[in-house]
Tab-separated table of C-alpha atoms in Angstrom:
chain	number	residue	atom	x	y	z
J	304	MET	CA	46.885	-42.989	16.885
J	305	ALA	CA	43.932	-45.427	16.631
J	306	PHE	CA	43.875	-49.136	15.888
J	307	CYS	CA	41.157	-51.393	14.469
J	308	THR	CA	39.428	-53.404	17.182
J	309	ARG	CA	38.964	-56.399	14.858
J	310	CYS	CA	42.288	-56.819	13.034
J	311	GLY	CA	44.570	-54.438	14.978
J	312	ALA	CA	45.659	-52.468	11.898
J	313	GLU	CA	46.637	-48.822	12.335
J	314	LEU	CA	43.809	-46.506	11.295
J	315	PRO	CA	44.544	-43.273	9.466
J	316	GLU	CA	43.178	-40.157	11.176
J	317	GLY	CA	39.484	-39.553	10.323
J	318	ALA	CA	39.016	-43.029	8.774
J	319	LEU	CA	35.442	-44.231	8.728
J	320	VAL	CA	36.327	-47.889	8.048
J	321	CYS	CA	39.439	-50.027	8.580
J	322	PRO	CA	41.442	-50.110	5.311
J	323	LYS	CA	42.491	-53.736	6.003
J	324	CYS	CA	39.282	-55.495	7.158
J	325	GLY	CA	36.547	-52.915	6.394
J	326	LYS	CA	35.145	-52.758	9.917
J	327	PRO	CA	33.448	-49.412	10.686
J	328	THR	CA	35.293	-47.281	13.191
J	329	GLN	CA	33.848	-45.835	16.397
J	330	ALA	CA	33.236	-42.504	14.640
J	331	THR	CA	30.652	-44.019	12.268
J	332	VAL	CA	28.743	-46.069	14.840
J	333	GLN	CA	26.396	-43.876	16.778
J	334	PRO	CA	24.839	-45.388	19.862
J	335	THR	CA	21.095	-45.661	19.679
J	336	VAL	CA	19.692	-44.645	23.011
J	337	VAL	CA	15.978	-44.320	23.477
J	338	SER	CA	15.033	-42.732	26.729
J	339	TYR	CA	12.141	-40.790	28.114
J	340	VAL	CA	12.868	-37.846	30.281
J	341	ARG	CA	9.877	-36.827	32.327
J	342	PRO	CA	9.432	-33.080	32.318
J	343	PRO	CA	9.766	-31.540	35.732
J	344	THR	CA	6.438	-31.211	37.462
J	345	ARG	CA	5.430	-28.113	39.283
J	346	SER	CA	4.128	-28.972	42.671
J	347	GLU	CA	2.309	-25.695	43.076
J	348	PHE	CA	-0.547	-25.667	45.577
J	349	ASP	CA	-3.868	-24.493	44.185
J	350	ILE	CA	-4.810	-22.034	46.917
J	351	LEU	CA	-7.879	-20.860	45.003
J	352	GLY	CA	-9.125	-24.447	44.910
J	353	ALA	CA	-8.977	-24.582	48.701
J	354	ILE	CA	-10.624	-21.164	48.960
J	355	SER	CA	-13.316	-22.353	46.558
J	356	ALA	CA	-14.020	-25.433	48.684
J	357	GLY	CA	-14.303	-23.235	51.762
J	358	GLY	CA	-16.683	-20.954	49.890
J	359	VAL	CA	-18.902	-23.903	48.957
J	360	LEU	CA	-19.112	-24.923	52.622
J	361	ILE	CA	-20.022	-21.360	53.597
J	362	ILE	CA	-22.720	-21.253	50.896
J	363	LEU	CA	-24.094	-24.573	52.138
J	364	ALA	CA	-24.248	-23.197	55.698
J	365	LEU	CA	-25.851	-19.955	54.472
J	366	THR	CA	-28.497	-21.952	52.631
J	367	TRP	CA	-29.239	-23.801	55.845
J	368	LEU	CA	-29.432	-20.519	57.798
J	369	VAL	CA	-31.750	-18.849	55.293
J	370	TYR	CA	-33.959	-21.964	55.125
J	371	PRO	CA	-33.835	-23.437	58.665
J	372	ASN	CA	-36.497	-26.091	57.919
J	373	LEU	CA	-34.502	-27.436	54.971
J	374	PHE	CA	-33.713	-30.765	56.631
J	375	ASN	CA	-37.400	-31.417	57.392
J	376	ILE	CA	-38.397	-30.414	53.859
J	377	VAL	CA	-35.848	-32.843	52.393
J	378	ILE	CA	-37.066	-35.665	54.661
J	379	ASP	CA	-40.701	-34.987	53.659
J	380	TYR	CA	-39.720	-34.928	50.002
J	381	LEU	CA	-37.826	-38.216	50.226
J	382	SER	CA	-40.687	-39.867	52.131
J	383	SER	CA	-43.062	-38.831	49.321
J	384	PHE	CA	-41.250	-41.313	47.079
J	385	GLY	CA	-42.964	-44.092	49.047
J	386	THR	CA	-46.375	-42.520	48.535
J	387	TYR	CA	-45.988	-42.192	44.772
J	388	GLY	CA	-43.713	-45.209	44.289
J	389	ARG	CA	-41.243	-43.166	42.266
J	390	PRO	CA	-39.185	-39.967	42.469
J	391	VAL	CA	-41.289	-36.854	41.911
J	392	MET	CA	-40.398	-33.258	41.163
J	393	PRO	CA	-39.429	-31.397	44.321
J	394	PRO	CA	-42.099	-29.098	45.764
J	395	TYR	CA	-41.666	-25.344	45.651
J	396	THR	CA	-40.714	-25.311	49.340
J	397	LEU	CA	-37.666	-27.389	48.400
J	398	GLY	CA	-37.159	-25.582	45.092
J	399	GLN	CA	-36.507	-22.234	46.777
J	400	PRO	CA	-33.479	-23.431	48.784
J	401	ILE	CA	-32.203	-25.383	45.795
J	402	MET	CA	-32.382	-22.290	43.564
J	403	PHE	CA	-30.760	-20.157	46.279
J	404	PHE	CA	-27.912	-22.667	46.577
J	405	LEU	CA	-27.488	-22.997	42.787
J	406	ASP	CA	-27.455	-19.208	42.323
J	407	ALA	CA	-24.857	-18.775	45.062
J	408	ILE	CA	-22.671	-21.625	43.754
J	409	GLY	CA	-22.937	-20.290	40.195
J	410	ILE	CA	-21.896	-16.790	41.196
J	411	TRP	CA	-19.099	-18.222	43.373
J	412	GLY	CA	-17.752	-20.291	40.454
J	413	ILE	CA	-17.683	-17.246	38.180
J	414	VAL	CA	-15.944	-15.178	40.890
J	415	ILE	CA	-13.287	-17.880	41.448
J	416	GLY	CA	-12.764	-18.161	37.675
J	417	GLY	CA	-12.338	-14.392	37.434
J	418	LEU	CA	-9.834	-14.448	40.306
J	419	ARG	CA	-7.867	-17.209	38.574
J	420	LEU	CA	-7.633	-15.068	35.447
J	421	ALA	CA	-6.817	-11.862	37.318
J	422	LEU	CA	-4.103	-13.512	39.422
J	423	MET	CA	-2.952	-15.871	36.620
J	424	HIS	CA	-3.079	-18.687	39.192
J	425	PHE	CA	-3.869	-21.886	37.264
J	426	PRO	CA	-5.507	-19.676	34.605
J	427	ARG	CA	-6.680	-22.512	32.380
J	428	LYS	CA	-8.872	-23.797	35.217
J	429	ALA	CA	-10.661	-20.462	35.048
J	430	VAL	CA	-12.594	-21.521	31.947
J	431	GLY	CA	-13.908	-24.595	33.748
J	432	ASP	CA	-14.801	-22.615	36.860
J	433	ILE	CA	-16.657	-19.969	34.876
J	434	MET	CA	-18.511	-22.480	32.693
J	435	THR	CA	-19.492	-24.515	35.762
J	436	GLY	CA	-20.812	-21.346	37.383
J	437	VAL	CA	-22.810	-20.534	34.257
J	438	PHE	CA	-24.256	-24.066	34.291
J	439	TRP	CA	-25.451	-23.769	37.905
J	440	LEU	CA	-27.033	-20.393	37.140
J	441	THR	CA	-28.689	-21.880	34.042
J	442	LEU	CA	-30.021	-24.812	36.046
J	443	SER	CA	-31.380	-22.431	38.678
J	444	TYR	CA	-33.090	-20.401	35.947
J	445	LEU	CA	-34.635	-23.541	34.450
J	446	LEU	CA	-35.946	-24.550	37.881
J	447	SER	CA	-37.458	-21.108	38.395
J	448	GLU	CA	-39.178	-21.380	35.010
J	449	PHE	CA	-40.491	-24.800	36.010
J	450	TYR	CA	-41.967	-23.465	39.237
J	451	ARG	CA	-43.562	-20.562	37.339
J	452	GLY	CA	-45.204	-23.072	35.017
J	453	HIS	CA	-43.307	-22.045	31.876
J	454	ILE	CA	-41.481	-25.388	31.519
J	455	GLN	CA	-43.089	-28.804	31.925
J	456	GLY	CA	-41.512	-31.241	34.371
J	457	THR	CA	-40.981	-33.743	31.558
J	458	THR	CA	-38.881	-31.279	29.574
J	459	LEU	CA	-36.898	-29.826	32.488
J	460	ILE	CA	-34.318	-32.620	32.728
J	461	PRO	CA	-33.685	-32.928	28.951
J	462	VAL	CA	-33.322	-29.146	28.660
J	463	ALA	CA	-30.886	-29.139	31.601
J	464	ILE	CA	-28.861	-31.930	29.948
J	465	ILE	CA	-28.827	-30.007	26.652
J	466	ALA	CA	-27.643	-26.899	28.515
J	467	LEU	CA	-24.887	-28.933	30.161
J	468	GLY	CA	-23.799	-30.325	26.792
J	469	VAL	CA	-23.735	-26.889	25.175
J	470	LEU	CA	-21.719	-25.446	28.060
J	471	VAL	CA	-19.236	-28.356	27.929
J	472	ILE	CA	-18.713	-27.775	24.202
J	473	ILE	CA	-18.319	-24.009	24.674
J	474	GLY	CA	-15.972	-24.609	27.613
J	475	MET	CA	-13.733	-26.926	25.583
J	476	ILE	CA	-13.663	-24.511	22.649
J	477	LEU	CA	-12.697	-21.664	24.989
J	478	ARG	CA	-10.092	-23.818	26.719
J	479	VAL	CA	-8.452	-24.732	23.411
J	480	ALA	CA	-8.779	-21.189	22.060
J	481	THR	CA	-7.163	-19.654	25.153
J	482	LYS	CA	-4.241	-22.109	25.200
J	483	PRO	CA	-1.886	-19.772	23.276
J	484	PHE	CA	-2.743	-16.902	25.604
J	485	LEU	CA	-2.843	-18.651	28.960
J	486	GLY	CA	-0.005	-21.090	28.386
J	487	PRO	CA	0.253	-24.817	27.707
J	488	ARG	CA	-0.317	-25.855	31.314
J	489	ALA	CA	-3.574	-27.722	31.588
J	490	THR	CA	-3.846	-26.854	35.241
């Protein structure tokens, strides 16, 4: 048996309002609760990210081993800025180690992206890894064309920026297109 909280009259069973005073009963008043529940986060360690960082360090060391005079070449190149009063295109002796490093990093990025897909370990990062690898390989190719004389120094940087823009657009399209297949996780 329920009673009205305003006038104290007995309420018939299932009454929406008090027959005496017209006050709505508890059944008609729904509490309005606005709350945000944060979805549980997965604190999964990205082991391939750590492996990738280790691979980059190994590639850096390999570049230094293959080109032991690299430090001296870099110092000479940087000191040439004072001679010309501005940054200049790196000489071929510096271009070779740069292209070696870019090729190795590009291939490494594609390999890590492929591993992410094969192992389904943060698979949506795979698109970024692969597209980054393709960019480094593209940049290495553009540098090689510059040193062969097929691309002018004044067009090398704009072409590299255009290549980066195209690869970013393709990467985002692939990332959105693969969302239904690889899952909603952005990581």
